[in-house]
CSV table of C-alpha atoms in Angstrom, one decimal:
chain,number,residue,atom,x,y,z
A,24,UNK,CA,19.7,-31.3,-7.7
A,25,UNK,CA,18.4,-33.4,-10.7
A,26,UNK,CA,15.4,-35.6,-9.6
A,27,UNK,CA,15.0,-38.9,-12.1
A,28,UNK,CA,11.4,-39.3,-13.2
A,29,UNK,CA,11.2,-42.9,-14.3
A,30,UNK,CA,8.1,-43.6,-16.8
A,31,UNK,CA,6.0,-45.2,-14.0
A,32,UNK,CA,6.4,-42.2,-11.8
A,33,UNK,CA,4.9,-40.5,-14.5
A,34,UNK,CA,1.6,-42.7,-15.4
A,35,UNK,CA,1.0,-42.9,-11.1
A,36,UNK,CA,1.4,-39.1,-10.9
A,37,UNK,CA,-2.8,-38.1,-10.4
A,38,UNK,CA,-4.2,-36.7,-13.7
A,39,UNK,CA,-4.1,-33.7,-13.6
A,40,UNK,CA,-0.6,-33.2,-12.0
A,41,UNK,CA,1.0,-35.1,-15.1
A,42,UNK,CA,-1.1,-33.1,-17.9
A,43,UNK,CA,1.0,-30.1,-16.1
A,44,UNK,CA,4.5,-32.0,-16.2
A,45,UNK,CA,4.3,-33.6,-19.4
A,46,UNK,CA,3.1,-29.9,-21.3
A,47,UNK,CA,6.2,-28.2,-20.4
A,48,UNK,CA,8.4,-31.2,-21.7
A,49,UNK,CA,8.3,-30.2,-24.9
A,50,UNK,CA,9.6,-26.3,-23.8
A,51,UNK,CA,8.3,-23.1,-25.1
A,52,UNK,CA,5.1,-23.2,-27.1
A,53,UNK,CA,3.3,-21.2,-29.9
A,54,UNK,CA,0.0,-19.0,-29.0
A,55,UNK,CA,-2.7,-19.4,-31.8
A,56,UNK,CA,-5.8,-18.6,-32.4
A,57,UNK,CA,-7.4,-21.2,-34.6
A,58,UNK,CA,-11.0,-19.7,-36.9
A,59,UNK,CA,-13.2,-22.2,-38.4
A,60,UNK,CA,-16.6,-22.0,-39.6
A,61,UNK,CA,-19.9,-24.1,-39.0
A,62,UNK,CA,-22.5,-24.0,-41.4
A,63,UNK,CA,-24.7,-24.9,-38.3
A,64,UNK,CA,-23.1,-22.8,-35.8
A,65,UNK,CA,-21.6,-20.3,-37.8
A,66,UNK,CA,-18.0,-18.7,-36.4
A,67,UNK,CA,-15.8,-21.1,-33.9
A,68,UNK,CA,-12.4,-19.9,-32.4
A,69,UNK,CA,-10.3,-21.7,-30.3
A,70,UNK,CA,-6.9,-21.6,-28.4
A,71,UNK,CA,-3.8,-23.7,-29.6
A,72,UNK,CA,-0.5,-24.4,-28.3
A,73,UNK,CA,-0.1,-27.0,-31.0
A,74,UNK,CA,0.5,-25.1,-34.0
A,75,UNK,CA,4.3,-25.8,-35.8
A,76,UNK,CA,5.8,-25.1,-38.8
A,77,UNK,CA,6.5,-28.0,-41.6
A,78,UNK,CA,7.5,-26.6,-44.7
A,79,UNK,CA,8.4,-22.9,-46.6
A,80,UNK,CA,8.4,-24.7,-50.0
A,81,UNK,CA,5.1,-25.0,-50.4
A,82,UNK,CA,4.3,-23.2,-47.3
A,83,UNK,CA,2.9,-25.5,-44.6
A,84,UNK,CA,1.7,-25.6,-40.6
A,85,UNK,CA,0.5,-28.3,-39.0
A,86,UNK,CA,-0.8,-28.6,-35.3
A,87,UNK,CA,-2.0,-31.5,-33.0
A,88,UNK,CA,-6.0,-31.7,-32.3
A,89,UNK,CA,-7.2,-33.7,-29.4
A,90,UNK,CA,-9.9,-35.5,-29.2
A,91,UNK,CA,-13.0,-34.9,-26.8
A,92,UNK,CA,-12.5,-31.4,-26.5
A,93,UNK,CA,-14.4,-28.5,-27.2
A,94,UNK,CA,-11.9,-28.2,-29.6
A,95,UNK,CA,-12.7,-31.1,-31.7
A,96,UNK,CA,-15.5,-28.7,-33.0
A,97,UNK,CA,-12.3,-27.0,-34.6
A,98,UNK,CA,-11.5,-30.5,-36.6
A,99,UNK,CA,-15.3,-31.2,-37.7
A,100,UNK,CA,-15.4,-27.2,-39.1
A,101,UNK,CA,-11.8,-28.4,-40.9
A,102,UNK,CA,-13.4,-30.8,-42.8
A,103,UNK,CA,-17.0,-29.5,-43.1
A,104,UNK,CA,-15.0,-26.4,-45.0
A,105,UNK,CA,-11.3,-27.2,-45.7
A,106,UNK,CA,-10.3,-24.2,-44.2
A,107,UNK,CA,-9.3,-22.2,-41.4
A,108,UNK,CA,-7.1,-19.7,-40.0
A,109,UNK,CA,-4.2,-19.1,-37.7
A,110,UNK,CA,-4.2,-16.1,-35.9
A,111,UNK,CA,-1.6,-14.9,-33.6
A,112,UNK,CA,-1.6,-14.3,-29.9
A,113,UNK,CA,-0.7,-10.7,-28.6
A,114,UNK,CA,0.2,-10.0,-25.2
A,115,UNK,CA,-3.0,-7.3,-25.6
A,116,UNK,CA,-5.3,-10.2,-25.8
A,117,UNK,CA,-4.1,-13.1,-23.9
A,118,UNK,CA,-7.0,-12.8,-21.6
A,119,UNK,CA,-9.7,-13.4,-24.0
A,120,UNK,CA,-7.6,-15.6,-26.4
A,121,UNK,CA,-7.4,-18.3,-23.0
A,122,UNK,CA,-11.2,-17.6,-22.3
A,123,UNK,CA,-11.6,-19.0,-25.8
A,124,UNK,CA,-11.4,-23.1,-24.4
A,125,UNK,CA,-14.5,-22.4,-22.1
A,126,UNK,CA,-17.1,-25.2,-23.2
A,127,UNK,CA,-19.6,-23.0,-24.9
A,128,UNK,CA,-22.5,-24.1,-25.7
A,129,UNK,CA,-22.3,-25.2,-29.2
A,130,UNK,CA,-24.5,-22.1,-30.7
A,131,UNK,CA,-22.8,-19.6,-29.2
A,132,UNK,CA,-19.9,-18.1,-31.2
A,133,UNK,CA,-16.2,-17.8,-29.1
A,134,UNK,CA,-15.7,-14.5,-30.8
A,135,UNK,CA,-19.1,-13.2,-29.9
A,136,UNK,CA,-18.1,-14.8,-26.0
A,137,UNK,CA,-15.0,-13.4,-25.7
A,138,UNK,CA,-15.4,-10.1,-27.3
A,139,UNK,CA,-12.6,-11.1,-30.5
A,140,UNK,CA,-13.9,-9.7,-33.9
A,141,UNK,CA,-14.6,-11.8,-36.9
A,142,UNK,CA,-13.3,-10.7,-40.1
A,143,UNK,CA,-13.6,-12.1,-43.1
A,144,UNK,CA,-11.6,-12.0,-46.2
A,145,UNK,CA,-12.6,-12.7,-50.2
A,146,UNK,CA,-11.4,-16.2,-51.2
A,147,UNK,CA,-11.8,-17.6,-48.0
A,148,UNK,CA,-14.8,-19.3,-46.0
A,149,UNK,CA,-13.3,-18.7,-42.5
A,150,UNK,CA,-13.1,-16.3,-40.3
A,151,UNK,CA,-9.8,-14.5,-38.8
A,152,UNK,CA,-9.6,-12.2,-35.5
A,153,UNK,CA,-9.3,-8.8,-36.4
A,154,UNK,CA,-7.2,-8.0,-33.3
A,155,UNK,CA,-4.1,-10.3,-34.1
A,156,UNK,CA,-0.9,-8.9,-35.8
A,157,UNK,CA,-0.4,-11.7,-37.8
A,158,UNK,CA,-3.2,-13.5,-39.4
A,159,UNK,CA,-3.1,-17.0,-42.1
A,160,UNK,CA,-5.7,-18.4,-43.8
A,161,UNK,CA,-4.8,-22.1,-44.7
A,162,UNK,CA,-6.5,-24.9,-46.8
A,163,UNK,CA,-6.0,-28.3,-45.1
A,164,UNK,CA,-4.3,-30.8,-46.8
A,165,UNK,CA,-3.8,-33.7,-44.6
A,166,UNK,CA,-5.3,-35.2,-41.3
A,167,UNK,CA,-3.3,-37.9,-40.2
A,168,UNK,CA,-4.4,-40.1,-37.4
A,169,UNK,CA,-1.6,-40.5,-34.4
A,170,UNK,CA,-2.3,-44.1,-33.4
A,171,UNK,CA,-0.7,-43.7,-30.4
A,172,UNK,CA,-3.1,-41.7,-28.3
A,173,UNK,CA,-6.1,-40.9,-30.8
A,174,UNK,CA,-5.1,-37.3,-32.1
A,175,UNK,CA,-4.9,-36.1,-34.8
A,176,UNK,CA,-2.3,-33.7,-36.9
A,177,UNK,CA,-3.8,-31.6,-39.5
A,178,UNK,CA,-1.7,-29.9,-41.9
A,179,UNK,CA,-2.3,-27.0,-43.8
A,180,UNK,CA,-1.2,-25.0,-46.7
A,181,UNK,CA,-0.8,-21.6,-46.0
A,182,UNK,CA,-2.6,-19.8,-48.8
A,183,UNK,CA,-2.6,-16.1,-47.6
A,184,UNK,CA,-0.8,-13.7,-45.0
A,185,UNK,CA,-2.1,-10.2,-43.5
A,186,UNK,CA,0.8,-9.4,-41.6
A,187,UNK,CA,1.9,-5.5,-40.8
A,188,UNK,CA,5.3,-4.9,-43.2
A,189,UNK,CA,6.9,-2.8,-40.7
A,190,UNK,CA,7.6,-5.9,-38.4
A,191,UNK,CA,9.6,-7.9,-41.5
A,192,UNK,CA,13.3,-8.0,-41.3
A,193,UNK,CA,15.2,-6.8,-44.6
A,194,UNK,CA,15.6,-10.8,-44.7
A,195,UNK,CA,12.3,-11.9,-44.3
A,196,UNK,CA,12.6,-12.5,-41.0
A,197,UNK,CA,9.1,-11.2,-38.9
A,198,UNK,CA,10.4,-9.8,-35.9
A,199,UNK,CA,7.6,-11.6,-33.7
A,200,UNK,CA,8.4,-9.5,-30.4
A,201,UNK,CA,7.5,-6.5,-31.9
A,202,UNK,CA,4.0,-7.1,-32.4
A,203,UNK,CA,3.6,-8.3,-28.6
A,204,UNK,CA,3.7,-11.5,-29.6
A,205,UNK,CA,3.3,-14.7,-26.8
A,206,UNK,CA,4.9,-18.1,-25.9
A,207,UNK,CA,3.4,-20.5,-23.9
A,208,UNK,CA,4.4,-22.9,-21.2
A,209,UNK,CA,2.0,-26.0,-20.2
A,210,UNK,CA,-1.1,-25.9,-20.7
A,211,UNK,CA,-1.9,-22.1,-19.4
A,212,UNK,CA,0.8,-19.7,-18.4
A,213,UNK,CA,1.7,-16.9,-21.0
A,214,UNK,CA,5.4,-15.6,-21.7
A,215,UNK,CA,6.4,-12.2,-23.4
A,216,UNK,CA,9.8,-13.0,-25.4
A,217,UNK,CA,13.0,-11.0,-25.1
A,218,UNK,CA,15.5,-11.0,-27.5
A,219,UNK,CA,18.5,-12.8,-26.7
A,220,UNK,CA,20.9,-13.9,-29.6
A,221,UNK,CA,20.9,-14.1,-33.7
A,222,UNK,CA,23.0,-16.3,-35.4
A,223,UNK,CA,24.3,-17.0,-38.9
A,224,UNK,CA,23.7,-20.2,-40.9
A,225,UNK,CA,26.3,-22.5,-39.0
A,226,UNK,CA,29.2,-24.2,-40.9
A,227,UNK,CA,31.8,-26.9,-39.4
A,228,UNK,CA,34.2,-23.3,-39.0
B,24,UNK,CA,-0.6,-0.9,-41.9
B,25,UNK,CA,-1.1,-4.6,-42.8
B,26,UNK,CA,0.4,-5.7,-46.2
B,27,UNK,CA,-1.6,-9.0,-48.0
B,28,UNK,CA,0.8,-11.9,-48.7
B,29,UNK,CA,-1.0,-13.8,-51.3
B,30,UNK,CA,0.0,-17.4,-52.1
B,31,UNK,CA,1.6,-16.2,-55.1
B,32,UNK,CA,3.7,-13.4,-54.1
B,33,UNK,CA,4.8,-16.1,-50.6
B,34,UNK,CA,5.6,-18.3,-53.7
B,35,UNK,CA,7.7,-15.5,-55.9
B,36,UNK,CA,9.9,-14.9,-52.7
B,37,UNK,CA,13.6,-15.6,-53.1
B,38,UNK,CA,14.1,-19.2,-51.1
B,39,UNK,CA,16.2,-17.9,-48.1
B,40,UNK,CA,13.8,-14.8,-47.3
B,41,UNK,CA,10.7,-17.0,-48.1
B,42,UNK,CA,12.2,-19.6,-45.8
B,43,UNK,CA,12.6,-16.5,-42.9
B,44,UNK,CA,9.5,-15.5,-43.7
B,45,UNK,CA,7.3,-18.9,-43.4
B,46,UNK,CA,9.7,-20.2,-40.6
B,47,UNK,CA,8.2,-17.4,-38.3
B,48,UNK,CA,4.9,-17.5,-39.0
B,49,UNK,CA,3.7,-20.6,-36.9
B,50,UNK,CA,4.8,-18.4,-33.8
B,51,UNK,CA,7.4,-19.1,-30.6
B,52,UNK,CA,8.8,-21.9,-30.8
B,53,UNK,CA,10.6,-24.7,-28.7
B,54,UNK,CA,14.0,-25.6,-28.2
B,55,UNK,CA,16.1,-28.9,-27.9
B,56,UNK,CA,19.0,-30.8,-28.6
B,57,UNK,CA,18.1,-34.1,-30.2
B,58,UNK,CA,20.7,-36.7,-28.9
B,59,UNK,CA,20.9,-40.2,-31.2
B,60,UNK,CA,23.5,-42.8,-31.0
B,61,UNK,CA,25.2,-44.3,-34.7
B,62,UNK,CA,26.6,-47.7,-34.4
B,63,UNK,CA,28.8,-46.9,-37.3
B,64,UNK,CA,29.6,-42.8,-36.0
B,65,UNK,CA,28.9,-42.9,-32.4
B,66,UNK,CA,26.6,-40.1,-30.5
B,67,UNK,CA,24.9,-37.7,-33.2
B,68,UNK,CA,23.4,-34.2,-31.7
B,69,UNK,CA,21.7,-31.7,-33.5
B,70,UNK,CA,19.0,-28.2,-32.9
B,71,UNK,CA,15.7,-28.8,-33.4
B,72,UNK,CA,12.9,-26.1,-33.0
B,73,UNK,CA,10.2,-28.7,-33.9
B,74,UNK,CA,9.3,-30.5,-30.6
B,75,UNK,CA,5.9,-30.4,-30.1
B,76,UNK,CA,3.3,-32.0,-27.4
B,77,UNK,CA,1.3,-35.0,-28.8
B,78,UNK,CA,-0.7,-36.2,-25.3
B,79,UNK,CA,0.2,-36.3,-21.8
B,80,UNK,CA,-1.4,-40.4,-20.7
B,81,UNK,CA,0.7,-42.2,-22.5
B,82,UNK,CA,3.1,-39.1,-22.5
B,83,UNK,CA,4.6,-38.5,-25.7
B,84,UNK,CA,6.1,-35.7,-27.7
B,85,UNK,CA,6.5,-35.1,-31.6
B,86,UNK,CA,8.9,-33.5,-33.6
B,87,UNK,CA,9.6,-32.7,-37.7
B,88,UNK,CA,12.2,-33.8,-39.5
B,89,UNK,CA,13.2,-32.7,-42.6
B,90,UNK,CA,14.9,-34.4,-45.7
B,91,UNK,CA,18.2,-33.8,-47.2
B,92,UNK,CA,19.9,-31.8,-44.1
B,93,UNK,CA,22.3,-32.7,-41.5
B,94,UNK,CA,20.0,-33.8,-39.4
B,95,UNK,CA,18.6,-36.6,-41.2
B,96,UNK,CA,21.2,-38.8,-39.6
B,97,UNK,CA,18.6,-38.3,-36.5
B,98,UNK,CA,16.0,-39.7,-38.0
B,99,UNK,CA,18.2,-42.8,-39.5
B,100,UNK,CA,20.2,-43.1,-36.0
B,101,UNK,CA,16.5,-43.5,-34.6
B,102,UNK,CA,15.4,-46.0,-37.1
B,103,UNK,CA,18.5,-47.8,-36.2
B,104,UNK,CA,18.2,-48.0,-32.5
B,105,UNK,CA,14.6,-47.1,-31.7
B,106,UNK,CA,15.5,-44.0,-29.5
B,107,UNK,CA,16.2,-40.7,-28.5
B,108,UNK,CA,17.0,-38.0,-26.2
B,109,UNK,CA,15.5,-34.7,-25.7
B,110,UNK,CA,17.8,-31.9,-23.8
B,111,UNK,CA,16.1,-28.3,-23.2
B,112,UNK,CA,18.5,-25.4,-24.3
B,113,UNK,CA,19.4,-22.8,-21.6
B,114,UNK,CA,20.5,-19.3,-22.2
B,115,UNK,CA,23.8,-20.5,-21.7
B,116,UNK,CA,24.2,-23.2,-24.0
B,117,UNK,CA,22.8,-21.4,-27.1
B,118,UNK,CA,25.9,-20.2,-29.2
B,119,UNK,CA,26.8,-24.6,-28.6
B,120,UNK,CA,23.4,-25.6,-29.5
B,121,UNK,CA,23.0,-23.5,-33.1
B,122,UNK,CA,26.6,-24.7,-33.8
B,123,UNK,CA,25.2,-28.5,-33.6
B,124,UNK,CA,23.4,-27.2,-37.5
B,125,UNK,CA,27.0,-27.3,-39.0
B,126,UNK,CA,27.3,-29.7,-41.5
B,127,UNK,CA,30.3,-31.8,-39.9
B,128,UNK,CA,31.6,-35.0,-41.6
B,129,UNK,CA,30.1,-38.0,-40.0
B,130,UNK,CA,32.8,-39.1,-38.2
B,131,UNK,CA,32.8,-35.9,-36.0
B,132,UNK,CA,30.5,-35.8,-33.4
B,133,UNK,CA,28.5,-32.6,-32.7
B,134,UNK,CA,29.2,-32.8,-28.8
B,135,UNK,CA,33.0,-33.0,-29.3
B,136,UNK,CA,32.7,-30.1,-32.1
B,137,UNK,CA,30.4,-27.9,-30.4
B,138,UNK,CA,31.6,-28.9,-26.5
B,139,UNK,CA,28.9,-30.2,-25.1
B,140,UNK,CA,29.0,-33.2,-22.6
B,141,UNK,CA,27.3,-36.6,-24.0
B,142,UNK,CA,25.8,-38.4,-20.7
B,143,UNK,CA,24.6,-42.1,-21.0
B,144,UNK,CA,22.5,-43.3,-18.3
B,145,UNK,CA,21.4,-47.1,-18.2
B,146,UNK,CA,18.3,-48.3,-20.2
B,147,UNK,CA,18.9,-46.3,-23.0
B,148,UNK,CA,21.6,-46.7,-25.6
B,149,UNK,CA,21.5,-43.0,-26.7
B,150,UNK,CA,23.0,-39.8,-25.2
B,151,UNK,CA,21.5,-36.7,-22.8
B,152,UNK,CA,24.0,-33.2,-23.1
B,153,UNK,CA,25.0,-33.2,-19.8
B,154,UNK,CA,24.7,-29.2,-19.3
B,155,UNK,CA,20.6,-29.3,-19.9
B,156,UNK,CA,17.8,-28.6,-17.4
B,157,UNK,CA,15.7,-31.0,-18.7
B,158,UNK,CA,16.6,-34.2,-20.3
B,159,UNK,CA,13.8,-36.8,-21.8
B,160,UNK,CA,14.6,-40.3,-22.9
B,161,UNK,CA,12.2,-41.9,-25.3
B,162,UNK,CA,11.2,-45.0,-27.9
B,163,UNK,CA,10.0,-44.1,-31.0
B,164,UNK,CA,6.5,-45.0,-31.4
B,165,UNK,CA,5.7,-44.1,-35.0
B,166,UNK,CA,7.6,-41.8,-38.2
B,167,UNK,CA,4.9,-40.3,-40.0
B,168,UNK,CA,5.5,-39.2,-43.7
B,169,UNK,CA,4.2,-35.8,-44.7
B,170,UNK,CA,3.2,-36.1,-48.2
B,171,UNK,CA,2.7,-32.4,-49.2
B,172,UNK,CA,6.9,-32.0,-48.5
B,173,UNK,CA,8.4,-35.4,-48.0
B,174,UNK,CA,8.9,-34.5,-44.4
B,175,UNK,CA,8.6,-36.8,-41.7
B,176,UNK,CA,7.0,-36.5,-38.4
B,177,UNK,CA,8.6,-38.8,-35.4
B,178,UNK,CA,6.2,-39.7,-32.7
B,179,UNK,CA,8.4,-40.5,-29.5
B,180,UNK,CA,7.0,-41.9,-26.2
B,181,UNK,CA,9.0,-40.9,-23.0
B,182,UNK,CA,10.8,-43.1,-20.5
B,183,UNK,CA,12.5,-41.2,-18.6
B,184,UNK,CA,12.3,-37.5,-17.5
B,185,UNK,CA,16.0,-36.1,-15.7
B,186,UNK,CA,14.4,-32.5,-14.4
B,187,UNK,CA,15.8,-30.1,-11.0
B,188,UNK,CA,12.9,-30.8,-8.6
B,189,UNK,CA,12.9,-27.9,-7.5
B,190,UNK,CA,11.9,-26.0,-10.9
B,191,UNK,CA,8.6,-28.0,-10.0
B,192,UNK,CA,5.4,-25.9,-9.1
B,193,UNK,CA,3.3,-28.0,-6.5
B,194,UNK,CA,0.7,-28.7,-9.4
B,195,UNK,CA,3.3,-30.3,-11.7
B,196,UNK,CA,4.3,-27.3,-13.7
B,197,UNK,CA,7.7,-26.9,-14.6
B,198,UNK,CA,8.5,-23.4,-14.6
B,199,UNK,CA,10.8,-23.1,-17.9
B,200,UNK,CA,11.8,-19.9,-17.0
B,201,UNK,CA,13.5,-20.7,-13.5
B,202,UNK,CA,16.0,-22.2,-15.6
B,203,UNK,CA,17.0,-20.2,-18.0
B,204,UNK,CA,14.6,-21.9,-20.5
B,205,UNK,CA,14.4,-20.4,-24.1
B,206,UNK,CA,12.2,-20.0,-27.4
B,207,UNK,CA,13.2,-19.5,-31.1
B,208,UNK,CA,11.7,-17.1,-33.8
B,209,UNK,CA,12.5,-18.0,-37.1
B,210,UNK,CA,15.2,-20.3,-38.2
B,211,UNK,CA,17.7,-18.8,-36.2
B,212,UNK,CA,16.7,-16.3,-33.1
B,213,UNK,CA,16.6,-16.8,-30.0
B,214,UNK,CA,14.5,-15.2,-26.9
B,215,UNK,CA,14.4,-15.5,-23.4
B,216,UNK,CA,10.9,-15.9,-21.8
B,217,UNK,CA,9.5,-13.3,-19.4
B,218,UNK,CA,6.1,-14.8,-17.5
B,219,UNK,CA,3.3,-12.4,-18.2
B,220,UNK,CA,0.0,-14.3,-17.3
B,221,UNK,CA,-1.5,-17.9,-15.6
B,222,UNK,CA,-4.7,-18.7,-16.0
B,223,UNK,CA,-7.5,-20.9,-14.6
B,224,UNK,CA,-9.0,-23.8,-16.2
B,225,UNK,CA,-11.6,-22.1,-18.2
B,226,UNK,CA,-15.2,-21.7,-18.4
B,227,UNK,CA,-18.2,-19.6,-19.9
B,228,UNK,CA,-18.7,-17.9,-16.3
């Protein structure tokens, strides 16, 4: 039985109630781990479900930042730095990677909180997790206000990969499931992913 | 053993295997049937794994769009008419929905080529598929450009929502899974979800 859910339905539905709805509209989510650095406050890590590709050629993410959120901490490091990292979510680490939107206080490090290591690389200012699989440092190129609803989209260049080989297809491909990896739906529930189908490019025959 | 992908050797790939490579590397992703309407072609349909969530109050939703493919005539059917559908991909639709990538000449439509069922509801000029769980009918509320690529991103803000009530949870989740929802790897796999964790609102205690 389809229900209809006419737009006012949806701005009377009580707040909280409609942040749940309206997160699983867009379907299945990515599970990121976003490292910045503070000079003040030295190592920040946060939880994103934001993060989507834009580009191969250069190589480019972008992802959605809120405001008024402990992640807009995430967004001043960005710019403070013009860096940061992606790392990816592992089934192995869910727990602490969701503990990561707890309001800390400002001088206390996420990584340090949640027990995630720091790791740093040469050539880059910002810190990764040492427990994810797949790990990209990025230099931001662009933060573009959405008028709409005062977020913002920051994209980034990706200008380095630590990634294990063994999980790359002969084609390039990363074989995501693998390496334990997560999707998300809404704002807090956490899928594993089973392979279902591969196809080939699709022509009109 | 983790292998480093520096910039330059993500740059040296050949294009198809760099684009397998990058495409995967933003993690799960989401995916949906775009439905647009073409006074000149009729109803247009076409795979996107792009959608992403912009803000719940006002709700909207955002998706990439990339030059020079099929499914440009998206973006131009939008400009035309100021709207578009969203339609969740099941397990069962997915061999239909990669087909709707196929280059066909524009006087084909993708739902008669691939056999999916356009549905027109009143208050919007553009087409749901039929067979999906979820259906969302928005306005398009900005098209960004992306300078680093040429891409664009379209902000949309939803309408209308056609969902099974009884995928609900009480606290406004939809659970994704309950109907067959699915996520894509790359530019061209495609996973089932399996739930693995919920978590509370977080915070430091």
């Amino acid at each position: 039985m389809m229900t209809i859910y006419s737009r006012r339905d949806i701005d009377l539905m009580p707040s909280r109630y409609r942040a749940n709805f309206v997160n699983c509209l867009s379907g299945f989510k990515s599970a990121n781990l976003i490292g910045t650095q503070s000079k003040a406050n030295g190592a920040n890590l946060a939880v994103f479900n934001s993060v989507f590709h834009v580009g191969a050629n250069p190589p480019l993410l972008g992802m959605v930042v809120r405001p008024h959120t402990v992640r807009r901490d995430t967004l001043e490091n960005i710019l403070e730095t013009g860096e940061f990292t992606i790392n990816h979510i592992s089934a192995e680490m869910v727990s602490a990677a969701h503990q990561t939107s707890a309001k800390y206080p400002q001088n206390i490090s996420e990584f340090d909180a949640v027990g995630l290591t720091p790791e740093y690389r040469k050539h880059l200012s910002v810190p990764y997790v040492g427990e994810s699989r797949i790990k990209i440092g990025l230099s931001c190129q662009e933060v573009i206000p959405i008028k709409a609803n005062n977020t913002h989209i920051v994209i980034g260049e990706i200008q380095e990969v630590v990634a294990p080989e063994e999980a790359l297809h002969e084609d390039g491909q990363i074989r995501l499931e693998s390496l334990n990896g997560i999707t998300i739906n809404g704002l807090d529930s956490y899928y594993r992913a089973q392979f279902l189908a591969r196809f080939d490019y699709a022509t009109p025959e």
